[in-house]
PDB file of C-alpha atoms in Angstrom:
ATOM      1  CA  MET E 752     118.133  64.417  80.942  1.00  0.00           C
ATOM      2  CA  LYS E 753     116.245  63.756  84.412  1.00  0.00           C
ATOM      3  CA  THR E 754     119.570  63.360  86.005  1.00  0.00           C
ATOM      4  CA  ARG E 755     120.945  66.765  84.388  1.00  0.00           C
ATOM      5  CA  ALA E 756     117.359  68.597  85.732  1.00  0.00           C
ATOM      6  CA  LEU E 757     117.567  66.916  89.129  1.00  0.00           C
ATOM      7  CA  ARG E 758     121.675  68.053  89.846  1.00  0.00           C
ATOM      8  CA  ASN E 759     120.012  71.419  88.418  1.00  0.00           C
ATOM      9  CA  SER E 760     116.945  71.802  90.830  1.00  0.00           C
ATOM     10  CA  LEU E 761     119.149  70.528  93.934  1.00  0.00           C
ATOM     11  CA  MET E 762     121.527  73.620  92.918  1.00  0.00           C
ATOM     12  CA  VAL E 763     118.376  76.155  93.220  1.00  0.00           C
ATOM     13  CA  PHE E 764     117.230  74.362  96.115  1.00  0.00           C
ATOM     14  CA  PHE E 765     120.776  74.963  98.341  1.00  0.00           C
ATOM     15  CA  LEU E 766     121.470  78.237  96.559  1.00  0.00           C
ATOM     16  CA  THR E 767     117.953  79.736  97.990  1.00  0.00           C
ATOM     17  CA  LEU E 768     118.419  78.006 101.621  1.00  0.00           C
ATOM     18  CA  PHE E 769     121.621  79.859 101.440  1.00  0.00           C
ATOM     19  CA  SER E 770     119.989  82.748 100.799  1.00  0.00           C
ATOM     20  CA  LEU E 771     117.911  82.555 103.608  1.00  0.00           C
ATOM     21  CA  LYS E 772     121.057  82.324 106.241  1.00  0.00           C
ATOM     22  CA  SER E 773     120.788  86.048 107.381  1.00  0.00           C
ATOM     23  CA  PHE E 774     117.465  84.529 109.607  1.00  0.00           C
ATOM     24  CA  GLY E 775     119.594  82.643 111.599  1.00  0.00           C
ATOM     25  CA  GLU E 776     119.318  79.235 112.489  1.00  0.00           C
ATOM     26  CA  ALA E 777     115.120  79.163 111.980  1.00  0.00           C
ATOM     27  CA  ARG E 778     113.089  76.035 110.768  1.00  0.00           C
ATOM     28  CA  THR E 779     113.593  74.560 107.421  1.00  0.00           C
ATOM     29  CA  ASP E 780     110.057  73.519 106.841  1.00  0.00           C
ATOM     30  CA  LYS E 781     108.202  76.543 107.890  1.00  0.00           C
ATOM     31  CA  PHE E 782     108.666  80.709 107.487  1.00  0.00           C
ATOM     32  CA  ILE E 783     107.497  81.606 110.957  1.00  0.00           C
ATOM     33  CA  ILE E 784     106.695  85.007 112.133  1.00  0.00           C
ATOM     34  CA  GLU E 785     105.626  85.348 115.926  1.00  0.00           C
ATOM     35  CA  ALA E 786     103.367  88.096 116.899  1.00  0.00           C
ATOM     36  CA  TRP E 787     103.940  89.237 120.597  1.00  0.00           C
ATOM     37  CA  GLY E 788     101.699  91.692 122.245  1.00  0.00           C
ATOM     38  CA  GLY E 789      98.332  92.263 124.174  1.00  0.00           C
ATOM     39  CA  SER E 790      94.728  91.832 123.724  1.00  0.00           C
ATOM     40  CA  SER E 791      94.530  93.364 120.578  1.00  0.00           C
ATOM     41  CA  THR E 792      97.447  90.508 119.508  1.00  0.00           C
ATOM     42  CA  LYS E 793      95.262  87.866 120.463  1.00  0.00           C
ATOM     43  CA  GLY E 794      92.100  89.201 119.055  1.00  0.00           C
ATOM     44  CA  VAL E 795      89.862  90.336 121.619  1.00  0.00           C
ATOM     45  CA  ILE E 796      86.549  92.204 120.535  1.00  0.00           C
ATOM     46  CA  ALA E 797      83.886  93.422 123.108  1.00  0.00           C
ATOM     47  CA  ILE E 798      80.541  92.735 122.163  1.00  0.00           C
ATOM     48  CA  ARG E 799      77.212  93.032 124.109  1.00  0.00           C
ATOM     49  CA  GLU E 800      75.269  90.236 125.832  1.00  0.00           C
ATOM     50  CA  ASN E 801      72.303  90.857 127.785  1.00  0.00           C
ATOM     51  CA  GLY E 802      72.791  94.473 128.044  1.00  0.00           C
ATOM     52  CA  ARG E 803      76.514  94.126 129.399  1.00  0.00           C
ATOM     53  CA  LEU E 804      79.940  94.299 127.666  1.00  0.00           C
ATOM     54  CA  LYS E 805      81.558  91.445 127.176  1.00  0.00           C
ATOM     55  CA  ASN E 806      85.262  90.129 125.906  1.00  0.00           C
ATOM     56  CA  ILE E 807      85.954  87.438 123.547  1.00  0.00           C
ATOM     57  CA  VAL E 808      88.533  86.597 121.100  1.00  0.00           C
ATOM     58  CA  THR E 809      87.928  86.536 117.615  1.00  0.00           C
ATOM     59  CA  PRO E 810      89.070  84.261 115.322  1.00  0.00           C
ATOM     60  CA  ASP E 811      89.304  87.019 112.527  1.00  0.00           C
ATOM     61  CA  ASN E 812      91.972  88.964 114.491  1.00  0.00           C
ATOM     62  CA  GLU E 813      94.535  90.875 113.136  1.00  0.00           C
ATOM     63  CA  ILE E 814      96.900  87.972 113.050  1.00  0.00           C
ATOM     64  CA  ALA E 815      94.664  85.314 111.425  1.00  0.00           C
ATOM     65  CA  TRP E 816      94.138  87.987 108.336  1.00  0.00           C
ATOM     66  CA  LEU E 817      97.372  88.553 108.163  1.00  0.00           C
ATOM     67  CA  ASN E 818      98.057  84.758 108.192  1.00  0.00           C
ATOM     68  CA  ARG E 819      95.538  84.609 105.355  1.00  0.00           C
ATOM     69  CA  LEU E 820      97.233  87.567 103.138  1.00  0.00           C
ATOM     70  CA  LEU E 821     100.672  86.208 103.490  1.00  0.00           C
ATOM     71  CA  GLN E 822      99.907  82.653 102.355  1.00  0.00           C
ATOM     72  CA  GLN E 823      97.722  83.840  99.721  1.00  0.00           C
ATOM     73  CA  LYS E 824     100.839  85.745  98.167  1.00  0.00           C
ATOM     74  CA  TYR E 825     103.929  83.734  99.321  1.00  0.00           C
ATOM     75  CA  GLY E 826     102.029  80.252 100.157  1.00  0.00           C
ATOM     76  CA  PRO E 827     101.181  77.563 102.811  1.00  0.00           C
ATOM     77  CA  ASP E 828     104.841  77.286 104.213  1.00  0.00           C
ATOM     78  CA  ILE E 829     104.797  81.205 105.615  1.00  0.00           C
ATOM     79  CA  GLU E 830     103.037  80.904 109.228  1.00  0.00           C
ATOM     80  CA  VAL E 831     102.050  83.831 111.560  1.00  0.00           C
ATOM     81  CA  VAL E 832     101.824  82.238 115.277  1.00  0.00           C
ATOM     82  CA  ASN E 833      99.873  84.449 117.882  1.00  0.00           C
ATOM     83  CA  ARG E 834     101.497  84.761 121.047  1.00  0.00           C
ATOM     84  CA  GLY E 835      99.558  87.628 122.438  1.00  0.00           C
ATOM     85  CA  GLU E 836      98.252  87.828 126.211  1.00  0.00           C
ATOM     86  CA  PRO E 837      95.622  90.019 127.179  1.00  0.00           C
ATOM     87  CA  SER E 838      96.505  92.996 129.317  1.00  0.00           C
ATOM     88  CA  ALA E 839     100.308  92.054 129.076  1.00  0.00           C
ATOM     89  CA  GLN E 840     102.883  94.803 129.178  1.00  0.00           C
ATOM     90  CA  ALA E 841     106.466  94.765 127.267  1.00  0.00           C
ATOM     91  CA  VAL E 842     108.135  94.415 130.732  1.00  0.00           C
ATOM     92  CA  GLU E 843     106.205  91.292 131.476  1.00  0.00           C
ATOM     93  CA  LEU E 844     107.355  89.798 128.031  1.00  0.00           C
ATOM     94  CA  LEU E 845     110.739  90.649 128.872  1.00  0.00           C
ATOM     95  CA  HIS E 846     110.998  89.455 132.341  1.00  0.00           C
ATOM     96  CA  GLY E 847     108.416  86.302 131.850  1.00  0.00           C
ATOM     97  CA  THR E 848     106.149  87.451 134.462  1.00  0.00           C
ATOM     98  CA  TYR E 849     102.393  88.211 135.001  1.00  0.00           C
ATOM     99  CA  LYS E 850     100.149  87.677 131.698  1.00  0.00           C
ATOM    100  CA  TYR E 851     103.639  86.127 130.491  1.00  0.00           C
ATOM    101  CA  LYS E 852     104.382  83.938 133.291  1.00  0.00           C
ATOM    102  CA  HIS E 853     103.677  80.978 130.974  1.00  0.00           C
ATOM    103  CA  SER E 854     106.867  81.766 128.979  1.00  0.00           C
ATOM    104  CA  PRO E 855     110.679  81.562 129.943  1.00  0.00           C
ATOM    105  CA  PRO E 856     112.195  85.418 130.202  1.00  0.00           C
ATOM    106  CA  TRP E 857     112.831  86.691 126.735  1.00  0.00           C
ATOM    107  CA  ALA E 858     116.065  85.928 126.558  1.00  0.00           C
ATOM    108  CA  ALA E 859     115.616  81.877 126.776  1.00  0.00           C
ATOM    109  CA  SER E 860     112.320  82.636 124.662  1.00  0.00           C
ATOM    110  CA  MET E 861     114.397  84.037 121.630  1.00  0.00           C
ATOM    111  CA  SER E 862     116.822  81.215 122.185  1.00  0.00           C
ATOM    112  CA  GLY E 863     114.764  78.542 121.677  1.00  0.00           C
ATOM    113  CA  SER E 864     112.435  80.275 119.207  1.00  0.00           C
ATOM    114  CA  THR E 865     112.160  78.860 115.919  1.00  0.00           C
ATOM    115  CA  ALA E 866     110.597  82.588 114.379  1.00  0.00           C
ATOM    116  CA  ASN E 867     112.588  84.035 111.127  1.00  0.00           C
ATOM    117  CA  ILE E 868     110.629  87.373 112.100  1.00  0.00           C
ATOM    118  CA  VAL E 869     109.595  88.575 115.571  1.00  0.00           C
ATOM    119  CA  LEU E 870     106.466  91.142 115.246  1.00  0.00           C
ATOM    120  CA  LEU E 871     106.350  93.545 119.023  1.00  0.00           C
ATOM    121  CA  ASN E 872     102.839  95.427 119.606  1.00  0.00           C
ATOM    122  CA  PHE E 873     103.169  97.017 122.993  1.00  0.00           C
ATOM    123  CA  ALA E 874     102.018 100.267 124.777  1.00  0.00           C
ATOM    124  CA  THR E 875      98.330 100.161 125.301  1.00  0.00           C
ATOM    125  CA  ASN E 876      98.756  98.528 129.078  1.00  0.00           C
ATOM    126  CA  ASP E 877     101.869 100.043 129.542  1.00  0.00           C
ATOM    127  CA  ALA E 878     100.050 103.330 129.330  1.00  0.00           C
ATOM    128  CA  ARG E 879      96.943 101.894 131.277  1.00  0.00           C
ATOM    129  CA  HIS E 880      99.469 100.833 133.944  1.00  0.00           C
ATOM    130  CA  TYR E 881     100.987 104.209 134.341  1.00  0.00           C
ATOM    131  CA  HIS E 882      98.114 105.964 134.172  1.00  0.00           C
ATOM    132  CA  PHE E 883      96.125 103.978 137.192  1.00  0.00           C
ATOM    133  CA  THR E 884      99.352 103.075 139.077  1.00  0.00           C
ATOM    134  CA  ASP E 885      97.450  99.713 139.536  1.00  0.00           C
ATOM    135  CA  THR E 886     100.350  97.524 139.621  1.00  0.00           C
ATOM    136  CA  ALA E 887     103.723  96.429 141.164  1.00  0.00           C
ATOM    137  CA  ALA E 888     106.390  99.712 141.170  1.00  0.00           C
ATOM    138  CA  ASP E 889     108.876  97.837 138.693  1.00  0.00           C
ATOM    139  CA  TYR E 890     105.644  97.599 136.431  1.00  0.00           C
ATOM    140  CA  VAL E 891     104.539 101.318 136.263  1.00  0.00           C
ATOM    141  CA  ILE E 892     106.431 102.025 133.054  1.00  0.00           C
ATOM    142  CA  SER E 893     106.810 105.578 132.202  1.00  0.00           C
ATOM    143  CA  PRO E 894     106.881 106.226 128.153  1.00  0.00           C
ATOM    144  CA  GLU E 895     110.900 106.669 128.943  1.00  0.00           C
ATOM    145  CA  GLN E 896     111.230 103.353 130.660  1.00  0.00           C
ATOM    146  CA  TYR E 897     109.123 101.417 127.658  1.00  0.00           C
ATOM    147  CA  ARG E 898     111.704 102.722 125.248  1.00  0.00           C
ATOM    148  CA  LYS E 899     114.468 101.335 127.234  1.00  0.00           C
ATOM    149  CA  VAL E 900     112.207  97.697 127.685  1.00  0.00           C
ATOM    150  CA  MET E 901     111.597  97.770 123.765  1.00  0.00           C
ATOM    151  CA  THR E 902     115.001  98.276 123.178  1.00  0.00           C
ATOM    152  CA  GLN E 903     115.851  95.387 124.936  1.00  0.00           C
ATOM    153  CA  LEU E 904     113.854  93.184 123.690  1.00  0.00           C
ATOM    154  CA  ILE E 905     114.815  94.095 120.010  1.00  0.00           C
ATOM    155  CA  ARG E 906     118.383  93.473 120.984  1.00  0.00           C
ATOM    156  CA  LEU E 907     118.037  89.818 122.738  1.00  0.00           C
ATOM    157  CA  ALA E 908     116.018  89.216 119.519  1.00  0.00           C
ATOM    158  CA  GLU E 909     118.358  90.053 116.912  1.00  0.00           C
ATOM    159  CA  ASN E 910     120.978  88.454 118.965  1.00  0.00           C
ATOM    160  CA  GLN E 911     119.053  85.194 117.969  1.00  0.00           C
ATOM    161  CA  GLY E 912     118.937  86.020 114.442  1.00  0.00           C
ATOM    162  CA  LYS E 913     115.778  87.449 114.503  1.00  0.00           C
ATOM    163  CA  LYS E 914     114.404  90.340 112.551  1.00  0.00           C
ATOM    164  CA  VAL E 915     112.126  92.288 114.420  1.00  0.00           C
ATOM    165  CA  VAL E 916     109.282  94.526 113.307  1.00  0.00           C
ATOM    166  CA  LEU E 917     107.595  97.131 115.695  1.00  0.00           C
ATOM    167  CA  GLN E 918     103.780  97.449 115.646  1.00  0.00           C
ATOM    168  CA  GLU E 919     102.014 100.825 116.913  1.00  0.00           C
ATOM    169  CA  PRO E 920      99.127 100.489 118.822  1.00  0.00           C
ATOM    170  CA  HIS E 921      95.639 101.803 117.644  1.00  0.00           C
ATOM    171  CA  PRO E 922      94.230 104.864 118.884  1.00  0.00           C
ATOM    172  CA  LEU E 923      91.693 104.265 121.925  1.00  0.00           C
ATOM    173  CA  CYS E 924      88.209 106.450 122.193  1.00  0.00           C
ATOM    174  CA  GLY E 925      85.792 107.277 124.432  1.00  0.00           C
ATOM    175  CA  ARG E 926      87.161 106.812 128.531  1.00  0.00           C
ATOM    176  CA  ALA E 927      89.901 105.063 127.694  1.00  0.00           C
ATOM    177  CA  GLU E 928      91.792 108.387 125.429  1.00  0.00           C
ATOM    178  CA  LYS E 929      92.578 109.309 129.017  1.00  0.00           C
ATOM    179  CA  TRP E 930      95.284 106.506 129.168  1.00  0.00           C
ATOM    180  CA  ASN E 931      97.205 108.739 126.849  1.00  0.00           C
ATOM    181  CA  ILE E 932      99.265 106.434 124.902  1.00  0.00           C
ATOM    182  CA  ALA E 933     100.570 108.948 122.392  1.00  0.00           C
ATOM    183  CA  PRO E 934     103.626 109.465 124.700  1.00  0.00           C
ATOM    184  CA  TYR E 935     104.492 105.847 124.078  1.00  0.00           C
ATOM    185  CA  VAL E 936     103.884 105.885 120.617  1.00  0.00           C
ATOM    186  CA  GLN E 937     105.930 108.736 120.218  1.00  0.00           C
ATOM    187  CA  GLN E 938     108.837 106.786 121.716  1.00  0.00           C
ATOM    188  CA  LEU E 939     108.360 103.728 119.386  1.00  0.00           C
ATOM    189  CA  ASP E 940     108.684 105.865 116.486  1.00  0.00           C
ATOM    190  CA  SER E 941     111.624 107.531 117.801  1.00  0.00           C
ATOM    191  CA  LEU E 942     113.055 104.061 118.544  1.00  0.00           C
ATOM    192  CA  ALA E 943     112.167 102.232 115.034  1.00  0.00           C
ATOM    193  CA  ARG E 944     114.033 105.327 113.274  1.00  0.00           C
ATOM    194  CA  ALA E 945     116.909 105.082 115.700  1.00  0.00           C
ATOM    195  CA  GLN E 946     117.656 101.823 115.185  1.00  0.00           C
ATOM    196  CA  HIS E 947     116.356 101.178 111.402  1.00  0.00           C
ATOM    197  CA  ILE E 948     113.399  98.799 112.631  1.00  0.00           C
ATOM    198  CA  PRO E 949     110.484  98.424 110.218  1.00  0.00           C
ATOM    199  CA  LEU E 950     107.690  99.938 111.955  1.00  0.00           C
ATOM    200  CA  VAL E 951     103.500  99.463 111.120  1.00  0.00           C
ATOM    201  CA  ALA E 952     102.242 102.905 111.762  1.00  0.00           C
ATOM    202  CA  GLN E 953      98.749 102.317 113.097  1.00  0.00           C
ATOM    203  CA  TYR E 954      97.970 104.773 115.948  1.00  0.00           C
ATOM    204  CA  GLN E 955      98.056 107.972 113.290  1.00  0.00           C
ATOM    205  CA  ARG E 956      96.920 106.351 110.299  1.00  0.00           C
ATOM    206  CA  ILE E 957      93.584 105.162 111.659  1.00  0.00           C
ATOM    207  CA  LYS E 958      93.235 108.426 113.358  1.00  0.00           C
ATOM    208  CA  ALA E 959      93.255 110.229 110.374  1.00  0.00           C
ATOM    209  CA  MET E 960      90.339 107.974 108.908  1.00  0.00           C
ATOM    210  CA  PRO E 961      86.948 109.278 108.997  1.00  0.00           C
ATOM    211  CA  ASP E 962      84.728 107.995 111.395  1.00  0.00           C
ATOM    212  CA  TRP E 963      87.385 105.662 112.808  1.00  0.00           C
ATOM    213  CA  GLN E 964      85.612 105.249 116.097  1.00  0.00           C
ATOM    214  CA  SER E 965      82.811 103.579 114.489  1.00  0.00           C
ATOM    215  CA  LEU E 966      85.416 100.392 113.564  1.00  0.00           C
ATOM    216  CA  MET E 967      86.042 100.032 117.308  1.00  0.00           C
ATOM    217  CA  SER E 968      84.251  97.614 119.347  1.00  0.00           C
ATOM    218  CA  PRO E 969      81.856  99.160 122.157  1.00  0.00           C
ATOM    219  CA  ASP E 970      84.469  99.094 124.609  1.00  0.00           C
ATOM    220  CA  CYS E 971      86.373 101.829 122.687  1.00  0.00           C
ATOM    221  CA  ILE E 972      89.332  99.781 123.638  1.00  0.00           C
ATOM    222  CA  HIS E 973      89.446  96.893 120.983  1.00  0.00           C
ATOM    223  CA  PRO E 974      89.170  97.030 117.511  1.00  0.00           C
ATOM    224  CA  SER E 975      85.917  95.221 115.586  1.00  0.00           C
ATOM    225  CA  VAL E 976      86.929  92.842 113.181  1.00  0.00           C
ATOM    226  CA  ALA E 977      86.600  95.216 110.276  1.00  0.00           C
ATOM    227  CA  MET E 978      89.306  97.319 111.774  1.00  0.00           C
ATOM    228  CA  TYR E 979      91.404  94.320 112.864  1.00  0.00           C
ATOM    229  CA  ARG E 980      91.160  93.316 108.887  1.00  0.00           C
ATOM    230  CA  ASN E 981      92.578  97.142 108.349  1.00  0.00           C
ATOM    231  CA  LYS E 982      95.446  96.511 110.512  1.00  0.00           C
ATOM    232  CA  ALA E 983      96.571  93.543 108.997  1.00  0.00           C
ATOM    233  CA  GLU E 984      96.624  94.964 105.730  1.00  0.00           C
ATOM    234  CA  ALA E 985      98.854  97.216 106.873  1.00  0.00           C
ATOM    235  CA  THR E 986     101.398  94.787 108.694  1.00  0.00           C
ATOM    236  CA  PHE E 987     100.974  92.741 105.480  1.00  0.00           C
ATOM    237  CA  ALA E 988     102.197  96.065 103.724  1.00  0.00           C
ATOM    238  CA  VAL E 989     105.201  96.580 105.908  1.00  0.00           C
ATOM    239  CA  LEU E 990     106.100  92.925 106.069  1.00  0.00           C
ATOM    240  CA  ASN E 991     105.753  92.446 102.308  1.00  0.00           C
ATOM    241  CA  ALA E 992     108.092  95.731 101.500  1.00  0.00           C
ATOM    242  CA  HIS E 993     110.742  94.501 103.729  1.00  0.00           C
ATOM    243  CA  PHE E 994     110.831  90.500 103.776  1.00  0.00           C
ATOM    244  CA  GLY E 995     108.901  89.860 100.155  1.00  0.00           C
ATOM    245  CA  PRO E 996     112.308  88.523  98.478  1.00  0.00           C
ATOM    246  CA  GLN E 997     112.934  86.294 101.303  1.00  0.00           C
ATOM    247  CA  MET E 998     109.688  84.942 101.936  1.00  0.00           C
ATOM    248  CA  ALA E 999     109.431  84.141  98.286  1.00  0.00           C
ATOM    249  CA  ALA E1000     112.907  82.423  97.944  1.00  0.00           C
ATOM    250  CA  PHE E1001     111.760  80.256 101.097  1.00  0.00           C
ATOM    251  CA  GLN E1002     108.423  79.076  99.533  1.00  0.00           C
ATOM    252  CA  GLN E1003     110.437  78.662  96.480  1.00  0.00           C
ATOM    253  CA  ALA E1004     113.093  76.351  98.337  1.00  0.00           C
ATOM    254  CA  SER E1005     109.963  74.713 100.034  1.00  0.00           C
ATOM    255  CA  GLN E1006     108.351  73.649  96.662  1.00  0.00           C
ATOM    256  CA  GLN E1007     111.814  72.560  95.353  1.00  0.00           C
ATOM    257  CA  ARG E1008     112.200  70.615  98.739  1.00  0.00           C
ATOM    258  CA  ARG E1009     108.661  68.619  98.054  1.00  0.00           C
ATOM    259  CA  THR E1010     109.903  68.069  94.363  1.00  0.00           C
ATOM    260  CA  HIS E1011     113.097  66.287  95.600  1.00  0.00           C
ATOM    261  CA  GLN E1012     111.048  64.097  97.996  1.00  0.00           C
ATOM    262  CA  GLU E1013     108.496  63.079  95.376  1.00  0.00           C
ATOM    263  CA  ILE E1014     111.158  62.488  93.103  1.00  0.00           C
ATOM    264  CA  ALA E1015     113.201  60.189  95.439  1.00  0.00           C
ATOM    265  CA  VAL E1016     109.836  58.323  96.455  1.00  0.00           C
ATOM    266  CA  THR E1017     108.195  58.170  93.167  1.00  0.00           C
ATOM    267  CA  GLY E1018     111.086  58.766  90.571  1.00  0.00           C
ATOM    268  CA  THR E1019     108.783  61.272  88.929  1.00  0.00           C
ATOM    269  CA  VAL E1020     106.799  64.603  89.614  1.00  0.00           C
ATOM    270  CA  ALA E1021     103.405  64.640  89.551  1.00  0.00           C
ATOM    271  CA  GLN E1022     102.135  67.213  86.779  1.00  0.00           C
ATOM    272  CA  SER E1023      99.981  69.883  87.970  1.00  0.00           C
ATOM    273  CA  GLU E1024      96.710  70.127  85.886  1.00  0.00           C
TER     274      GLU E1024
END
């Protein structure tokens, strides 16, 4: 009976792994989601210290909240990796320059990545540099050029078997409103529809919240911890809707693998209490 049970267990394990092949040759021990973006991906918040604003990175950022939500539902083998770089633009990620100078160009980065899913959250810094024209000419990116850059990022990631999820930026308040990120959001939404890419709608959703500005840091650029959690819940909902069965199957396969390893070592399976 033990032999039959082990044979059936192995069959389930390999069938589950086969069902995950559409995600490319990613790691088999972790289901990896890589989050790429600027300071709101990294987790920057503004605080007042001695009467002045200071930026710090909070451990309770969107990606950390997202990691908790996914692991609570699907188990410890689902992991979100934070690749955010404060002040980064999408075009910098594409070329591996400026804020992403320590990363290879995107094509090489995706070739060497073990991610199953890639989150892309860009627009705010693209809009900022376009408004102020304060960087190299090739990096002053209009909304239309931004769409072309995002299209390249999507294509290069998908070429390596990655699933891509696009994230809208959150709205800005105060003096930062003049950066005018709305046209970038419109281009992102249009691109997501055209290419059938899952989209986390943050911009209009947050703007529709009563007194949403109170959930921003005092600089009116970065979210508060409460807003980061709010954003994480929206991102979780999109991931759950589009990739829930795959994440559940992966966690099942991981549990099967641990069971086989335990049987191989001890000849038995520990009984949970």
